[in-house]
């Protein structure tokens, strides 16, 4: 999505779980995960680092004003370090702890933590379209993180955040990136 926002061409390479643990991929991502990003001789891992790099190299995702730029960067980190951790915890609990007798109680606690974060985010967003003025890398990351809650009803319960995510998904760059990703997965599954 970031590359679509800044109008840069890209190619997607799917990596199997087996390939993620192979030496070639470990040279790009020492933890054997995705995503990775390659640009010439530069190889990056971690979504936030990749988005920040793209935003710093190309116009469109960071404001020109230094203070606004710093705030956009702070929102990028907030998405990944403050909002996303309980969301990932929820996904892991649902997948990996389904047979545990304490699962229902744990899910309730995680749900409460997520709702608290979403309430804080919604209050901060207020009536604004974006987190700090114009759309930025911070919004791109925050919307991406909130999309992980799709189907849970947690974002849908807050009209403000529901509209915020919808604005992100309505962006032409998001639409192009989503269509391109769908085409890659469709080709991979039919081939």
mmCIF file of N, CA, C and O in Angstrom, residues 24-78:
data_model
loop_
_atom_site.group_PDB
_atom_site.id
_atom_site.type_symbol
_atom_site.label_atom_id
_atom_site.label_comp_id
_atom_site.label_asym_id
_atom_site.label_seq_id
_atom_site.Cartn_x
_atom_site.Cartn_y
_atom_site.Cartn_z
ATOM 1 N N UNK A 24 18.618 -18.386 2.385
ATOM 2 C CA UNK A 24 18.458 -17.222 1.501
ATOM 3 C C UNK A 24 17.501 -16.196 2.108
ATOM 4 O O UNK A 24 17.757 -14.986 2.066
ATOM 5 N N UNK A 25 16.404 -16.669 2.669
ATOM 6 C CA UNK A 25 15.446 -15.734 3.279
ATOM 7 C C UNK A 25 15.957 -15.217 4.622
ATOM 8 O O UNK A 25 15.774 -14.050 4.951
ATOM 9 N N UNK A 26 16.607 -16.081 5.384
ATOM 10 C CA UNK A 26 17.163 -15.650 6.668
ATOM 11 C C UNK A 26 18.218 -14.560 6.491
ATOM 12 O O UNK A 26 18.425 -13.752 7.396
ATOM 13 N N UNK A 27 18.849 -14.515 5.334
ATOM 14 C CA UNK A 27 19.800 -13.432 5.056
ATOM 15 C C UNK A 27 19.075 -12.093 4.923
ATOM 16 O O UNK A 27 19.653 -11.034 5.185
ATOM 17 N N UNK A 28 17.792 -12.139 4.525
ATOM 18 C CA UNK A 28 16.991 -10.923 4.390
ATOM 19 C C UNK A 28 16.262 -10.589 5.682
ATOM 20 O O UNK A 28 16.081 -9.423 6.023
ATOM 21 N N UNK A 29 15.788 -11.609 6.364
ATOM 22 C CA UNK A 29 15.004 -11.428 7.584
ATOM 23 C C UNK A 29 15.526 -12.419 8.621
ATOM 24 O O UNK A 29 15.225 -13.609 8.555
ATOM 25 N N UNK A 30 16.315 -11.967 9.578
ATOM 26 C CA UNK A 30 16.975 -12.882 10.501
ATOM 27 C C UNK A 30 16.030 -13.710 11.364
ATOM 28 O O UNK A 30 16.444 -14.713 11.934
ATOM 29 N N UNK A 31 14.750 -13.317 11.444
ATOM 30 C CA UNK A 31 13.792 -14.067 12.248
ATOM 31 C C UNK A 31 12.940 -15.003 11.397
ATOM 32 O O UNK A 31 12.023 -15.648 11.900
ATOM 33 N N UNK A 32 13.220 -15.061 10.101
ATOM 34 C CA UNK A 32 12.515 -15.986 9.226
ATOM 35 C C UNK A 32 11.040 -15.677 9.080
ATOM 36 O O UNK A 32 10.210 -16.584 9.070
ATOM 37 N N UNK A 33 10.710 -14.397 8.983
ATOM 38 C CA UNK A 33 9.321 -13.973 8.853
ATOM 39 C C UNK A 33 9.161 -13.138 7.579
ATOM 40 O O UNK A 33 10.093 -12.972 6.805
ATOM 41 N N UNK A 34 7.962 -12.613 7.399
ATOM 42 C CA UNK A 34 7.681 -11.681 6.332
ATOM 43 C C UNK A 34 7.070 -10.440 6.966
ATOM 44 O O UNK A 34 6.554 -10.521 8.089
ATOM 45 N N UNK A 35 7.116 -9.294 6.337
ATOM 46 C CA UNK A 35 7.623 -9.035 5.001
ATOM 47 C C UNK A 35 9.112 -8.717 5.000
ATOM 48 O O UNK A 35 9.714 -8.446 6.038
ATOM 49 N N UNK A 36 9.647 -8.758 3.802
ATOM 50 C CA UNK A 36 10.972 -8.216 3.539
ATOM 51 C C UNK A 36 10.821 -7.252 2.379
ATOM 52 O O UNK A 36 9.841 -7.300 1.625
ATOM 53 N N UNK A 37 11.785 -6.366 2.252
ATOM 54 C CA UNK A 37 11.756 -5.353 1.201
ATOM 55 C C UNK A 37 13.164 -5.245 0.651
ATOM 56 O O UNK A 37 14.125 -5.125 1.416
ATOM 57 N N UNK A 38 13.262 -5.307 -0.653
ATOM 58 C CA UNK A 38 14.562 -5.172 -1.300
ATOM 59 C C UNK A 38 14.520 -4.025 -2.284
ATOM 60 O O UNK A 38 13.594 -3.912 -3.089
ATOM 61 N N UNK A 39 15.536 -3.182 -2.198
ATOM 62 C CA UNK A 39 15.675 -2.030 -3.100
ATOM 63 C C UNK A 39 17.158 -1.904 -3.411
ATOM 64 O O UNK A 39 17.943 -1.472 -2.565
ATOM 65 N N UNK A 40 17.535 -2.331 -4.598
ATOM 66 C CA UNK A 40 18.958 -2.351 -4.931
ATOM 67 C C UNK A 40 19.682 -3.300 -3.990
ATOM 68 O O UNK A 40 19.309 -4.450 -3.832
ATOM 69 N N UNK A 41 20.694 -2.785 -3.302
ATOM 70 C CA UNK A 41 21.446 -3.619 -2.363
ATOM 71 C C UNK A 41 20.878 -3.552 -0.940
ATOM 72 O O UNK A 41 21.358 -4.256 -0.059
ATOM 73 N N UNK A 42 19.864 -2.728 -0.739
ATOM 74 C CA UNK A 42 19.247 -2.596 0.583
ATOM 75 C C UNK A 42 18.200 -3.680 0.795
ATOM 76 O O UNK A 42 17.338 -3.896 -0.054
ATOM 77 N N UNK A 43 18.285 -4.359 1.917
ATOM 78 C CA UNK A 43 17.266 -5.324 2.316
ATOM 79 C C UNK A 43 16.767 -4.914 3.696
ATOM 80 O O UNK A 43 17.566 -4.710 4.612
ATOM 81 N N UNK A 44 15.461 -4.751 3.822
ATOM 82 C CA UNK A 44 14.851 -4.374 5.094
ATOM 83 C C UNK A 44 13.840 -5.422 5.521
ATOM 84 O O UNK A 44 13.239 -6.093 4.686
ATOM 85 N N UNK A 45 13.633 -5.503 6.819
ATOM 86 C CA UNK A 45 12.564 -6.329 7.377
ATOM 87 C C UNK A 45 11.856 -5.481 8.418
ATOM 88 O O UNK A 45 12.331 -4.417 8.792
ATOM 89 N N UNK A 46 10.696 -5.938 8.860
ATOM 90 C CA UNK A 46 9.802 -5.246 9.782
ATOM 91 C C UNK A 46 8.972 -4.205 9.024
ATOM 92 O O UNK A 46 9.498 -3.281 8.417
ATOM 93 N N UNK A 47 7.670 -4.373 9.098
ATOM 94 C CA UNK A 47 6.729 -3.537 8.358
ATOM 95 C C UNK A 47 6.945 -2.050 8.630
ATOM 96 O O UNK A 47 6.989 -1.242 7.709
ATOM 97 N N UNK A 48 7.070 -1.679 9.897
ATOM 98 C CA UNK A 48 7.242 -0.273 10.239
ATOM 99 C C UNK A 48 8.494 0.321 9.624
ATOM 100 O O UNK A 48 8.473 1.448 9.114
ATOM 101 N N UNK A 49 9.585 -0.403 9.664
ATOM 102 C CA UNK A 49 10.834 0.078 9.076
ATOM 103 C C UNK A 49 10.698 0.234 7.566
ATOM 104 O O UNK A 49 11.198 1.203 6.975
ATOM 105 N N UNK A 50 10.013 -0.696 6.949
ATOM 106 C CA UNK A 50 9.813 -0.643 5.497
ATOM 107 C C UNK A 50 8.955 0.562 5.125
ATOM 108 O O UNK A 50 9.301 1.343 4.230
ATOM 109 N N UNK A 51 7.827 0.742 5.811
ATOM 110 C CA UNK A 51 6.933 1.867 5.508
ATOM 111 C C UNK A 51 7.643 3.193 5.775
ATOM 112 O O UNK A 51 7.550 4.126 4.971
ATOM 113 N N UNK A 52 8.366 3.291 6.878
ATOM 114 C CA UNK A 52 9.085 4.523 7.185
ATOM 115 C C UNK A 52 10.139 4.820 6.121
ATOM 116 O O UNK A 52 10.278 5.960 5.669
ATOM 117 N N UNK A 53 10.847 3.804 5.682
ATOM 118 C CA UNK A 53 11.850 3.987 4.625
ATOM 119 C C UNK A 53 11.201 4.513 3.336
ATOM 120 O O UNK A 53 11.687 5.471 2.738
ATOM 121 N N UNK A 54 10.119 3.891 2.934
ATOM 122 C CA UNK A 54 9.415 4.325 1.717
ATOM 123 C C UNK A 54 8.932 5.764 1.890
ATOM 124 O O UNK A 54 9.083 6.598 0.987
ATOM 125 N N UNK A 55 8.365 6.071 3.049
ATOM 126 C CA UNK A 55 7.836 7.415 3.313
ATOM 127 C C UNK A 55 8.947 8.469 3.312
ATOM 128 O O UNK A 55 8.736 9.600 2.851
ATOM 129 N N UNK A 56 10.115 8.109 3.797
ATOM 130 C CA UNK A 56 11.231 9.060 3.822
ATOM 131 C C UNK A 56 11.860 9.252 2.450
ATOM 132 O O UNK A 56 12.391 10.315 2.156
ATOM 133 N N UNK A 57 11.785 8.246 1.607
ATOM 134 C CA UNK A 57 12.407 8.310 0.276
ATOM 135 C C UNK A 57 11.536 8.973 -0.785
ATOM 136 O O UNK A 57 12.053 9.450 -1.791
ATOM 137 N N UNK A 58 10.221 8.949 -0.572
ATOM 138 C CA UNK A 58 9.298 9.424 -1.597
ATOM 139 C C UNK A 58 8.250 10.338 -0.970
ATOM 140 O O UNK A 58 7.816 10.111 0.154
ATOM 141 N N UNK A 59 7.822 11.332 -1.706
ATOM 142 C CA UNK A 59 6.809 12.244 -1.185
ATOM 143 C C UNK A 59 5.439 11.572 -1.180
ATOM 144 O O UNK A 59 5.156 10.710 -1.999
ATOM 145 N N UNK A 60 4.625 11.999 -0.210
ATOM 146 C CA UNK A 60 3.246 11.530 -0.172
ATOM 147 C C UNK A 60 2.810 10.899 1.134
ATOM 148 O O UNK A 60 1.618 10.830 1.406
ATOM 149 N N UNK A 61 3.750 10.438 1.956
ATOM 150 C CA UNK A 61 3.363 9.780 3.201
ATOM 151 C C UNK A 61 3.861 10.492 4.459
ATOM 152 O O UNK A 61 3.482 10.102 5.561
ATOM 153 N N UNK A 62 4.701 11.479 4.294
ATOM 154 C CA UNK A 62 5.163 12.271 5.433
ATOM 155 C C UNK A 62 5.033 13.748 5.092
ATOM 156 O O UNK A 62 5.415 14.167 3.994
ATOM 157 N N UNK A 63 4.530 14.553 6.027
ATOM 158 C CA UNK A 63 4.407 15.987 5.785
ATOM 159 C C UNK A 63 5.782 16.645 5.643
ATOM 160 O O UNK A 63 6.793 16.113 6.128
ATOM 161 N N UNK A 64 5.814 17.800 5.012
ATOM 162 C CA UNK A 64 7.061 18.550 4.875
ATOM 163 C C UNK A 64 7.483 19.198 6.189
ATOM 164 O O UNK A 64 8.667 19.262 6.503
ATOM 165 N N UNK A 65 6.509 19.676 6.966
ATOM 166 C CA UNK A 65 6.800 20.314 8.242
ATOM 167 C C UNK A 65 7.441 19.304 9.203
ATOM 168 O O UNK A 65 6.923 18.194 9.379
ATOM 169 N N UNK A 66 8.562 19.682 9.826
ATOM 170 C CA UNK A 66 9.313 18.756 10.683
ATOM 171 C C UNK A 66 8.487 18.242 11.860
ATOM 172 O O UNK A 66 8.549 17.054 12.190
ATOM 173 N N UNK A 67 7.709 19.106 12.503
ATOM 174 C CA UNK A 67 6.916 18.660 13.651
ATOM 175 C C UNK A 67 5.800 17.717 13.212
ATOM 176 O O UNK A 67 5.552 16.696 13.861
ATOM 177 N N UNK A 68 5.135 18.044 12.111
ATOM 178 C CA UNK A 68 4.071 17.169 11.596
ATOM 179 C C UNK A 68 4.661 15.832 11.150
ATOM 180 O O UNK A 68 4.049 14.774 11.333
ATOM 181 N N UNK A 69 5.848 15.882 10.587
ATOM 182 C CA UNK A 69 6.549 14.668 10.163
ATOM 183 C C UNK A 69 6.834 13.778 11.374
ATOM 184 O O UNK A 69 6.637 12.564 11.338
ATOM 185 N N UNK A 70 7.292 14.394 12.456
ATOM 186 C CA UNK A 70 7.583 13.645 13.677
ATOM 187 C C UNK A 70 6.304 13.039 14.258
ATOM 188 O O UNK A 70 6.313 11.895 14.729
ATOM 189 N N UNK A 71 5.205 13.788 14.214
ATOM 190 C CA UNK A 71 3.936 13.247 14.723
ATOM 191 C C UNK A 71 3.454 12.080 13.862
ATOM 192 O O UNK A 71 2.957 11.073 14.387
ATOM 193 N N UNK A 72 3.596 12.174 12.544
ATOM 194 C CA UNK A 72 3.203 11.068 11.664
ATOM 195 C C UNK A 72 4.030 9.825 11.980
ATOM 196 O O UNK A 72 3.501 8.706 12.011
ATOM 197 N N UNK A 73 5.309 10.025 12.240
ATOM 198 C CA UNK A 73 6.184 8.907 12.600
ATOM 199 C C UNK A 73 5.760 8.317 13.945
ATOM 200 O O UNK A 73 5.749 7.093 14.119
ATOM 201 N N UNK A 74 5.387 9.180 14.888
ATOM 202 C CA UNK A 74 4.921 8.690 16.193
ATOM 203 C C UNK A 74 3.669 7.833 16.026
ATOM 204 O O UNK A 74 3.531 6.794 16.688
ATOM 205 N N UNK A 75 2.752 8.254 15.143
ATOM 206 C CA UNK A 75 1.539 7.455 14.923
ATOM 207 C C UNK A 75 1.871 6.117 14.272
ATOM 208 O O UNK A 75 1.240 5.098 14.563
ATOM 209 N N UNK A 76 2.855 6.101 13.390
ATOM 210 C CA UNK A 76 3.288 4.836 12.785
ATOM 211 C C UNK A 76 3.749 3.879 13.890
ATOM 212 O O UNK A 76 3.340 2.714 13.931
ATOM 213 N N UNK A 77 4.566 4.387 14.813
ATOM 214 C CA UNK A 77 5.043 3.550 15.917
ATOM 215 C C UNK A 77 3.905 3.181 16.865
ATOM 216 O O UNK A 77 3.859 2.063 17.383
ATOM 217 N N UNK A 78 2.995 4.096 17.116
ATOM 218 C CA UNK A 78 1.859 3.809 18.000
ATOM 219 C C UNK A 78 1.008 2.672 17.443
ATOM 220 O O UNK A 78 0.534 1.815 18.196
#
